[in-house]
Amino acid sequence: MLAALIIFLLEVCHKTMAILEILEFPDPRLRTIAKPVTQVDDRVRKLIDDMFETMYDAPGVGLAASQINVHERIVVIDVSEDKSQPLVFINPEVTVLDSDMHEYDEGCLSVPGFYETVERPEHISVTALDRDGKSFTIKPDGLLAVCIQHELDHLNGKLFVDYISPFKRGRIKKKLEKKHKEEAR
């Protein structure tokens, strides 16, 4: 009886969450500027759950709604090794706290297989709504600060490849276009 109940619950959970398609560079939809979320409701919470499932499956540490062709200001992040620290940022706003910059090697689920060094502010403050619509502010550093800035760029139609030279960006674009053509066959 208990085993049947567990199987039923797993099936229900699996049906209620979905792995969504992640747009890949140079898809022009990645350049769309996301609109603010006006109401945090069950639709938004379902989207957040699907985004986490998609991000963990990819696997990645962050995902912006823009990457799944939903142009709302929603980001999910989990930089923990064991997927135990899921964070939700709805309508996030970043404030740079000082001029200290740091270089990080960044990759992206929308630019699969490529990593480049990007310079970003090291000390930031982020104010956002959580999955229940409650406001919070954090002052992250390290990987979390980088990830937040990277994902917020997506909400503004920007990708990490925009920080690198036009030559490197063009090379990445050509390689991904070739990959997409081969996959379409």
JSON list of C-alpha atoms in Angstrom, two decimals:
[
{"chain": "A", "resi": 1, "resn": "MET", "atom": "CA", "xyz": [0.00, 0.00, 0.00]},
{"chain": "A", "resi": 2, "resn": "LEU", "atom": "CA", "xyz": [2.78, 2.44, 0.95]},
{"chain": "A", "resi": 3, "resn": "ALA", "atom": "CA", "xyz": [4.73, 1.62, -2.20]},
{"chain": "A", "resi": 4, "resn": "ALA", "atom": "CA", "xyz": [1.65, 2.28, -4.34]},
{"chain": "A", "resi": 5, "resn": "LEU", "atom": "CA", "xyz": [1.13, 5.63, -2.61]},
{"chain": "A", "resi": 6, "resn": "ILE", "atom": "CA", "xyz": [4.76, 6.64, -3.19]},
{"chain": "A", "resi": 7, "resn": "ILE", "atom": "CA", "xyz": [4.53, 5.67, -6.89]},
{"chain": "A", "resi": 8, "resn": "PHE", "atom": "CA", "xyz": [1.29, 7.66, -7.21]},
{"chain": "A", "resi": 9, "resn": "LEU", "atom": "CA", "xyz": [2.85, 10.74, -5.58]},
{"chain": "A", "resi": 10, "resn": "LEU", "atom": "CA", "xyz": [5.92, 10.52, -7.82]},
{"chain": "A", "resi": 11, "resn": "GLU", "atom": "CA", "xyz": [3.70, 10.29, -10.90]},
{"chain": "A", "resi": 12, "resn": "VAL", "atom": "CA", "xyz": [1.65, 13.29, -9.78]},
{"chain": "A", "resi": 13, "resn": "CYS", "atom": "CA", "xyz": [4.79, 15.33, -9.09]},
{"chain": "A", "resi": 14, "resn": "HIS", "atom": "CA", "xyz": [6.28, 14.33, -12.44]},
{"chain": "A", "resi": 15, "resn": "LYS", "atom": "CA", "xyz": [3.10, 15.35, -14.28]},
{"chain": "A", "resi": 16, "resn": "THR", "atom": "CA", "xyz": [2.92, 18.72, -12.53]},
{"chain": "A", "resi": 17, "resn": "MET", "atom": "CA", "xyz": [6.49, 19.75, -13.32]},
{"chain": "A", "resi": 18, "resn": "ALA", "atom": "CA", "xyz": [8.05, 20.01, -16.75]},
{"chain": "A", "resi": 19, "resn": "ILE", "atom": "CA", "xyz": [11.46, 20.28, -18.32]},
{"chain": "A", "resi": 20, "resn": "LEU", "atom": "CA", "xyz": [11.27, 23.23, -20.67]},
{"chain": "A", "resi": 21, "resn": "GLU", "atom": "CA", "xyz": [13.21, 23.99, -23.84]},
{"chain": "A", "resi": 22, "resn": "ILE", "atom": "CA", "xyz": [16.16, 26.33, -23.29]},
{"chain": "A", "resi": 23, "resn": "LEU", "atom": "CA", "xyz": [16.72, 28.83, -26.10]},
{"chain": "A", "resi": 24, "resn": "GLU", "atom": "CA", "xyz": [20.25, 28.82, -27.51]},
{"chain": "A", "resi": 25, "resn": "PHE", "atom": "CA", "xyz": [22.37, 31.64, -28.91]},
{"chain": "A", "resi": 26, "resn": "PRO", "atom": "CA", "xyz": [21.96, 33.19, -31.46]},
{"chain": "A", "resi": 27, "resn": "ASP", "atom": "CA", "xyz": [18.16, 32.85, -31.08]},
{"chain": "A", "resi": 28, "resn": "PRO", "atom": "CA", "xyz": [16.82, 36.43, -31.31]},
{"chain": "A", "resi": 29, "resn": "ARG", "atom": "CA", "xyz": [14.24, 35.75, -28.57]},
{"chain": "A", "resi": 30, "resn": "LEU", "atom": "CA", "xyz": [17.12, 35.82, -26.09]},
{"chain": "A", "resi": 31, "resn": "ARG", "atom": "CA", "xyz": [17.39, 39.57, -26.80]},
{"chain": "A", "resi": 32, "resn": "THR", "atom": "CA", "xyz": [13.84, 40.30, -25.58]},
{"chain": "A", "resi": 33, "resn": "ILE", "atom": "CA", "xyz": [13.69, 42.51, -22.48]},
{"chain": "A", "resi": 34, "resn": "ALA", "atom": "CA", "xyz": [11.60, 40.85, -19.76]},
{"chain": "A", "resi": 35, "resn": "LYS", "atom": "CA", "xyz": [8.60, 42.59, -18.23]},
{"chain": "A", "resi": 36, "resn": "PRO", "atom": "CA", "xyz": [8.00, 42.86, -14.46]},
{"chain": "A", "resi": 37, "resn": "VAL", "atom": "CA", "xyz": [5.80, 40.26, -12.80]},
{"chain": "A", "resi": 38, "resn": "THR", "atom": "CA", "xyz": [2.62, 42.02, -11.67]},
{"chain": "A", "resi": 39, "resn": "GLN", "atom": "CA", "xyz": [1.28, 39.27, -9.42]},
{"chain": "A", "resi": 40, "resn": "VAL", "atom": "CA", "xyz": [2.97, 36.31, -7.76]},
{"chain": "A", "resi": 41, "resn": "ASP", "atom": "CA", "xyz": [0.33, 33.61, -8.07]},
{"chain": "A", "resi": 42, "resn": "ASP", "atom": "CA", "xyz": [0.05, 29.86, -8.68]},
{"chain": "A", "resi": 43, "resn": "ARG", "atom": "CA", "xyz": [0.94, 30.33, -12.37]},
{"chain": "A", "resi": 44, "resn": "VAL", "atom": "CA", "xyz": [4.22, 32.03, -11.42]},
{"chain": "A", "resi": 45, "resn": "ARG", "atom": "CA", "xyz": [5.00, 29.41, -8.75]},
{"chain": "A", "resi": 46, "resn": "LYS", "atom": "CA", "xyz": [4.37, 26.61, -11.30]},
{"chain": "A", "resi": 47, "resn": "LEU", "atom": "CA", "xyz": [6.71, 28.37, -13.73]},
{"chain": "A", "resi": 48, "resn": "ILE", "atom": "CA", "xyz": [9.34, 28.62, -10.98]},
{"chain": "A", "resi": 49, "resn": "ASP", "atom": "CA", "xyz": [9.02, 24.88, -10.24]},
{"chain": "A", "resi": 50, "resn": "ASP", "atom": "CA", "xyz": [9.40, 24.07, -13.96]},
{"chain": "A", "resi": 51, "resn": "MET", "atom": "CA", "xyz": [12.41, 26.40, -14.18]},
{"chain": "A", "resi": 52, "resn": "PHE", "atom": "CA", "xyz": [14.14, 24.62, -11.28]},
{"chain": "A", "resi": 53, "resn": "GLU", "atom": "CA", "xyz": [13.47, 21.22, -12.84]},
{"chain": "A", "resi": 54, "resn": "THR", "atom": "CA", "xyz": [14.79, 22.47, -16.19]},
{"chain": "A", "resi": 55, "resn": "MET", "atom": "CA", "xyz": [17.89, 24.05, -14.60]},
{"chain": "A", "resi": 56, "resn": "TYR", "atom": "CA", "xyz": [18.77, 20.97, -12.53]},
{"chain": "A", "resi": 57, "resn": "ASP", "atom": "CA", "xyz": [18.22, 18.68, -15.54]},
{"chain": "A", "resi": 58, "resn": "ALA", "atom": "CA", "xyz": [20.43, 20.79, -17.85]},
{"chain": "A", "resi": 59, "resn": "PRO", "atom": "CA", "xyz": [22.49, 20.84, -15.45]},
{"chain": "A", "resi": 60, "resn": "GLY", "atom": "CA", "xyz": [23.08, 24.45, -14.47]},
{"chain": "A", "resi": 61, "resn": "VAL", "atom": "CA", "xyz": [23.26, 26.77, -11.48]},
{"chain": "A", "resi": 62, "resn": "GLY", "atom": "CA", "xyz": [20.98, 29.52, -12.78]},
{"chain": "A", "resi": 63, "resn": "LEU", "atom": "CA", "xyz": [18.15, 30.07, -15.23]},
{"chain": "A", "resi": 64, "resn": "ALA", "atom": "CA", "xyz": [16.28, 33.19, -16.27]},
{"chain": "A", "resi": 65, "resn": "ALA", "atom": "CA", "xyz": [12.71, 32.97, -17.57]},
{"chain": "A", "resi": 66, "resn": "SER", "atom": "CA", "xyz": [13.92, 34.67, -20.78]},
{"chain": "A", "resi": 67, "resn": "GLN", "atom": "CA", "xyz": [15.98, 31.56, -21.54]},
{"chain": "A", "resi": 68, "resn": "ILE", "atom": "CA", "xyz": [12.81, 29.46, -21.76]},
{"chain": "A", "resi": 69, "resn": "ASN", "atom": "CA", "xyz": [11.00, 32.06, -23.88]},
{"chain": "A", "resi": 70, "resn": "VAL", "atom": "CA", "xyz": [8.97, 33.49, -20.99]},
{"chain": "A", "resi": 71, "resn": "HIS", "atom": "CA", "xyz": [9.76, 37.18, -20.91]},
{"chain": "A", "resi": 72, "resn": "GLU", "atom": "CA", "xyz": [9.02, 37.92, -17.28]},
{"chain": "A", "resi": 73, "resn": "ARG", "atom": "CA", "xyz": [11.51, 39.06, -14.65]},
{"chain": "A", "resi": 74, "resn": "ILE", "atom": "CA", "xyz": [12.03, 35.71, -12.89]},
{"chain": "A", "resi": 75, "resn": "VAL", "atom": "CA", "xyz": [15.33, 34.00, -12.08]},
{"chain": "A", "resi": 76, "resn": "VAL", "atom": "CA", "xyz": [16.07, 30.74, -10.27]},
{"chain": "A", "resi": 77, "resn": "ILE", "atom": "CA", "xyz": [19.52, 29.92, -8.88]},
{"chain": "A", "resi": 78, "resn": "ASP", "atom": "CA", "xyz": [21.14, 27.17, -6.85]},
{"chain": "A", "resi": 79, "resn": "VAL", "atom": "CA", "xyz": [24.93, 27.31, -6.58]},
{"chain": "A", "resi": 80, "resn": "SER", "atom": "CA", "xyz": [25.12, 24.55, -3.93]},
{"chain": "A", "resi": 81, "resn": "GLU", "atom": "CA", "xyz": [26.81, 21.25, -4.77]},
{"chain": "A", "resi": 82, "resn": "ASP", "atom": "CA", "xyz": [23.83, 19.19, -3.57]},
{"chain": "A", "resi": 83, "resn": "LYS", "atom": "CA", "xyz": [20.93, 21.27, -4.97]},
{"chain": "A", "resi": 84, "resn": "SER", "atom": "CA", "xyz": [19.91, 22.26, -1.45]},
{"chain": "A", "resi": 85, "resn": "GLN", "atom": "CA", "xyz": [19.86, 26.06, -1.70]},
{"chain": "A", "resi": 86, "resn": "PRO", "atom": "CA", "xyz": [17.28, 27.04, -4.31]},
{"chain": "A", "resi": 87, "resn": "LEU", "atom": "CA", "xyz": [16.82, 30.80, -4.62]},
{"chain": "A", "resi": 88, "resn": "VAL", "atom": "CA", "xyz": [14.06, 32.66, -6.46]},
{"chain": "A", "resi": 89, "resn": "PHE", "atom": "CA", "xyz": [14.34, 36.26, -7.62]},
{"chain": "A", "resi": 90, "resn": "ILE", "atom": "CA", "xyz": [11.19, 37.91, -8.98]},
{"chain": "A", "resi": 91, "resn": "ASN", "atom": "CA", "xyz": [11.58, 41.47, -10.32]},
{"chain": "A", "resi": 92, "resn": "PRO", "atom": "CA", "xyz": [15.20, 41.62, -9.11]},
{"chain": "A", "resi": 93, "resn": "GLU", "atom": "CA", "xyz": [17.07, 44.92, -8.87]},
{"chain": "A", "resi": 94, "resn": "VAL", "atom": "CA", "xyz": [20.85, 45.05, -8.44]},
{"chain": "A", "resi": 95, "resn": "THR", "atom": "CA", "xyz": [22.83, 47.83, -6.84]},
{"chain": "A", "resi": 96, "resn": "VAL", "atom": "CA", "xyz": [26.61, 47.85, -7.29]},
{"chain": "A", "resi": 97, "resn": "LEU", "atom": "CA", "xyz": [28.13, 48.58, -3.87]},
{"chain": "A", "resi": 98, "resn": "ASP", "atom": "CA", "xyz": [31.66, 49.58, -4.93]},
{"chain": "A", "resi": 99, "resn": "SER", "atom": "CA", "xyz": [33.93, 49.71, -7.95]},
{"chain": "A", "resi": 100, "resn": "ASP", "atom": "CA", "xyz": [35.82, 46.48, -7.19]},
{"chain": "A", "resi": 101, "resn": "MET", "atom": "CA", "xyz": [35.73, 44.22, -10.24]},
{"chain": "A", "resi": 102, "resn": "HIS", "atom": "CA", "xyz": [36.55, 40.54, -10.48]},
{"chain": "A", "resi": 103, "resn": "GLU", "atom": "CA", "xyz": [37.07, 38.20, -13.42]},
{"chain": "A", "resi": 104, "resn": "TYR", "atom": "CA", "xyz": [35.19, 34.90, -13.58]},
{"chain": "A", "resi": 105, "resn": "ASP", "atom": "CA", "xyz": [34.99, 32.13, -16.16]},
{"chain": "A", "resi": 106, "resn": "GLU", "atom": "CA", "xyz": [31.35, 31.98, -17.17]},
{"chain": "A", "resi": 107, "resn": "GLY", "atom": "CA", "xyz": [29.31, 29.49, -19.10]},
{"chain": "A", "resi": 108, "resn": "CYS", "atom": "CA", "xyz": [25.63, 29.54, -19.98]},
{"chain": "A", "resi": 109, "resn": "LEU", "atom": "CA", "xyz": [22.85, 27.05, -20.67]},
{"chain": "A", "resi": 110, "resn": "SER", "atom": "CA", "xyz": [21.95, 29.20, -23.69]},
{"chain": "A", "resi": 111, "resn": "VAL", "atom": "CA", "xyz": [25.54, 29.07, -25.00]},
{"chain": "A", "resi": 112, "resn": "PRO", "atom": "CA", "xyz": [26.30, 25.38, -24.33]},
{"chain": "A", "resi": 113, "resn": "GLY", "atom": "CA", "xyz": [29.88, 24.19, -24.36]},
{"chain": "A", "resi": 114, "resn": "PHE", "atom": "CA", "xyz": [31.53, 27.61, -24.26]},
{"chain": "A", "resi": 115, "resn": "TYR", "atom": "CA", "xyz": [33.23, 29.40, -21.37]},
{"chain": "A", "resi": 116, "resn": "GLU", "atom": "CA", "xyz": [34.81, 32.83, -21.37]},
{"chain": "A", "resi": 117, "resn": "THR", "atom": "CA", "xyz": [36.26, 35.21, -18.81]},
{"chain": "A", "resi": 118, "resn": "VAL", "atom": "CA", "xyz": [33.91, 38.04, -17.87]},
{"chain": "A", "resi": 119, "resn": "GLU", "atom": "CA", "xyz": [34.61, 40.97, -15.55]},
{"chain": "A", "resi": 120, "resn": "ARG", "atom": "CA", "xyz": [31.78, 41.94, -13.18]},
{"chain": "A", "resi": 121, "resn": "PRO", "atom": "CA", "xyz": [31.34, 43.98, -10.00]},
{"chain": "A", "resi": 122, "resn": "GLU", "atom": "CA", "xyz": [32.34, 41.94, -6.98]},
{"chain": "A", "resi": 123, "resn": "HIS", "atom": "CA", "xyz": [30.09, 43.55, -4.34]},
{"chain": "A", "resi": 124, "resn": "ILE", "atom": "CA", "xyz": [26.39, 43.94, -5.07]},
{"chain": "A", "resi": 125, "resn": "SER", "atom": "CA", "xyz": [23.06, 44.18, -3.29]},
{"chain": "A", "resi": 126, "resn": "VAL", "atom": "CA", "xyz": [19.95, 42.52, -4.73]},
{"chain": "A", "resi": 127, "resn": "THR", "atom": "CA", "xyz": [16.36, 43.29, -3.84]},
{"chain": "A", "resi": 128, "resn": "ALA", "atom": "CA", "xyz": [13.64, 41.00, -5.20]},
{"chain": "A", "resi": 129, "resn": "LEU", "atom": "CA", "xyz": [10.46, 39.12, -4.39]},
{"chain": "A", "resi": 130, "resn": "ASP", "atom": "CA", "xyz": [10.58, 35.46, -3.35]},
{"chain": "A", "resi": 131, "resn": "ARG", "atom": "CA", "xyz": [8.25, 32.72, -4.62]},
{"chain": "A", "resi": 132, "resn": "ASP", "atom": "CA", "xyz": [5.57, 33.92, -2.17]},
{"chain": "A", "resi": 133, "resn": "GLY", "atom": "CA", "xyz": [5.81, 37.55, -3.29]},
{"chain": "A", "resi": 134, "resn": "LYS", "atom": "CA", "xyz": [7.68, 38.73, -0.19]},
{"chain": "A", "resi": 135, "resn": "SER", "atom": "CA", "xyz": [10.42, 41.30, -0.65]},
{"chain": "A", "resi": 136, "resn": "PHE", "atom": "CA", "xyz": [13.97, 40.51, 0.46]},
{"chain": "A", "resi": 137, "resn": "THR", "atom": "CA", "xyz": [17.45, 41.96, 0.07]},
{"chain": "A", "resi": 138, "resn": "ILE", "atom": "CA", "xyz": [20.76, 40.10, 0.03]},
{"chain": "A", "resi": 139, "resn": "LYS", "atom": "CA", "xyz": [24.39, 41.12, -0.44]},
{"chain": "A", "resi": 140, "resn": "PRO", "atom": "CA", "xyz": [25.96, 38.10, -2.16]},
{"chain": "A", "resi": 141, "resn": "ASP", "atom": "CA", "xyz": [29.57, 37.62, -3.13]},
{"chain": "A", "resi": 142, "resn": "GLY", "atom": "CA", "xyz": [31.60, 35.12, -5.13]},
{"chain": "A", "resi": 143, "resn": "LEU", "atom": "CA", "xyz": [29.82, 32.68, -7.42]},
{"chain": "A", "resi": 144, "resn": "LEU", "atom": "CA", "xyz": [26.34, 33.71, -6.23]},
{"chain": "A", "resi": 145, "resn": "ALA", "atom": "CA", "xyz": [26.99, 37.39, -7.06]},
{"chain": "A", "resi": 146, "resn": "VAL", "atom": "CA", "xyz": [28.29, 36.43, -10.50]},
{"chain": "A", "resi": 147, "resn": "CYS", "atom": "CA", "xyz": [25.37, 34.11, -11.17]},
{"chain": "A", "resi": 148, "resn": "ILE", "atom": "CA", "xyz": [22.81, 36.74, -10.17]},
{"chain": "A", "resi": 149, "resn": "GLN", "atom": "CA", "xyz": [24.38, 39.34, -12.46]},
{"chain": "A", "resi": 150, "resn": "HIS", "atom": "CA", "xyz": [24.62, 36.81, -15.31]},
{"chain": "A", "resi": 151, "resn": "GLU", "atom": "CA", "xyz": [20.94, 35.83, -15.00]},
{"chain": "A", "resi": 152, "resn": "LEU", "atom": "CA", "xyz": [19.77, 39.44, -14.66]},
{"chain": "A", "resi": 153, "resn": "ASP", "atom": "CA", "xyz": [21.60, 40.20, -17.90]},
{"chain": "A", "resi": 154, "resn": "HIS", "atom": "CA", "xyz": [19.29, 37.62, -19.55]},
{"chain": "A", "resi": 155, "resn": "LEU", "atom": "CA", "xyz": [16.26, 39.55, -18.31]},
{"chain": "A", "resi": 156, "resn": "ASN", "atom": "CA", "xyz": [17.69, 42.61, -20.06]},
{"chain": "A", "resi": 157, "resn": "GLY", "atom": "CA", "xyz": [18.35, 40.78, -23.35]},
{"chain": "A", "resi": 158, "resn": "LYS", "atom": "CA", "xyz": [22.08, 40.45, -22.77]},
{"chain": "A", "resi": 159, "resn": "LEU", "atom": "CA", "xyz": [24.31, 37.36, -22.87]},
{"chain": "A", "resi": 160, "resn": "PHE", "atom": "CA", "xyz": [27.77, 36.74, -21.46]},
{"chain": "A", "resi": 161, "resn": "VAL", "atom": "CA", "xyz": [29.12, 36.59, -25.02]},
{"chain": "A", "resi": 162, "resn": "ASP", "atom": "CA", "xyz": [28.33, 40.31, -25.28]},
{"chain": "A", "resi": 163, "resn": "TYR", "atom": "CA", "xyz": [31.25, 40.91, -22.91]},
{"chain": "A", "resi": 164, "resn": "ILE", "atom": "CA", "xyz": [33.81, 39.24, -25.17]},
{"chain": "A", "resi": 165, "resn": "SER", "atom": "CA", "xyz": [35.39, 40.37, -28.42]},
{"chain": "A", "resi": 166, "resn": "PRO", "atom": "CA", "xyz": [33.26, 40.45, -31.58]},
{"chain": "A", "resi": 167, "resn": "PHE", "atom": "CA", "xyz": [35.66, 37.93, -33.13]},
{"chain": "A", "resi": 168, "resn": "LYS", "atom": "CA", "xyz": [35.15, 35.36, -30.33]},
{"chain": "A", "resi": 169, "resn": "ARG", "atom": "CA", "xyz": [31.40, 36.01, -30.25]},
{"chain": "A", "resi": 170, "resn": "GLY", "atom": "CA", "xyz": [31.19, 35.48, -34.03]},
{"chain": "A", "resi": 171, "resn": "ARG", "atom": "CA", "xyz": [33.13, 32.24, -33.79]},
{"chain": "A", "resi": 172, "resn": "ILE", "atom": "CA", "xyz": [30.82, 30.93, -31.06]},
{"chain": "A", "resi": 173, "resn": "LYS", "atom": "CA", "xyz": [27.78, 32.00, -33.09]},
{"chain": "A", "resi": 174, "resn": "LYS", "atom": "CA", "xyz": [28.98, 30.13, -36.18]},
{"chain": "A", "resi": 175, "resn": "LYS", "atom": "CA", "xyz": [29.72, 26.95, -34.20]},
{"chain": "A", "resi": 176, "resn": "LEU", "atom": "CA", "xyz": [26.30, 26.97, -32.54]},
{"chain": "A", "resi": 177, "resn": "GLU", "atom": "CA", "xyz": [24.52, 27.71, -35.83]},
{"chain": "A", "resi": 178, "resn": "LYS", "atom": "CA", "xyz": [26.28, 24.71, -37.36]},
{"chain": "A", "resi": 179, "resn": "LYS", "atom": "CA", "xyz": [25.29, 22.55, -34.38]},
{"chain": "A", "resi": 180, "resn": "HIS", "atom": "CA", "xyz": [21.65, 23.68, -34.68]},
{"chain": "A", "resi": 181, "resn": "LYS", "atom": "CA", "xyz": [21.59, 22.86, -38.41]},
{"chain": "A", "resi": 182, "resn": "GLU", "atom": "CA", "xyz": [23.00, 19.38, -37.76]},
{"chain": "A", "resi": 183, "resn": "GLU", "atom": "CA", "xyz": [20.44, 18.76, -35.02]},
{"chain": "A", "resi": 184, "resn": "ALA", "atom": "CA", "xyz": [17.61, 19.85, -37.34]},
{"chain": "A", "resi": 185, "resn": "ARG", "atom": "CA", "xyz": [18.45, 17.13, -39.88]}
]
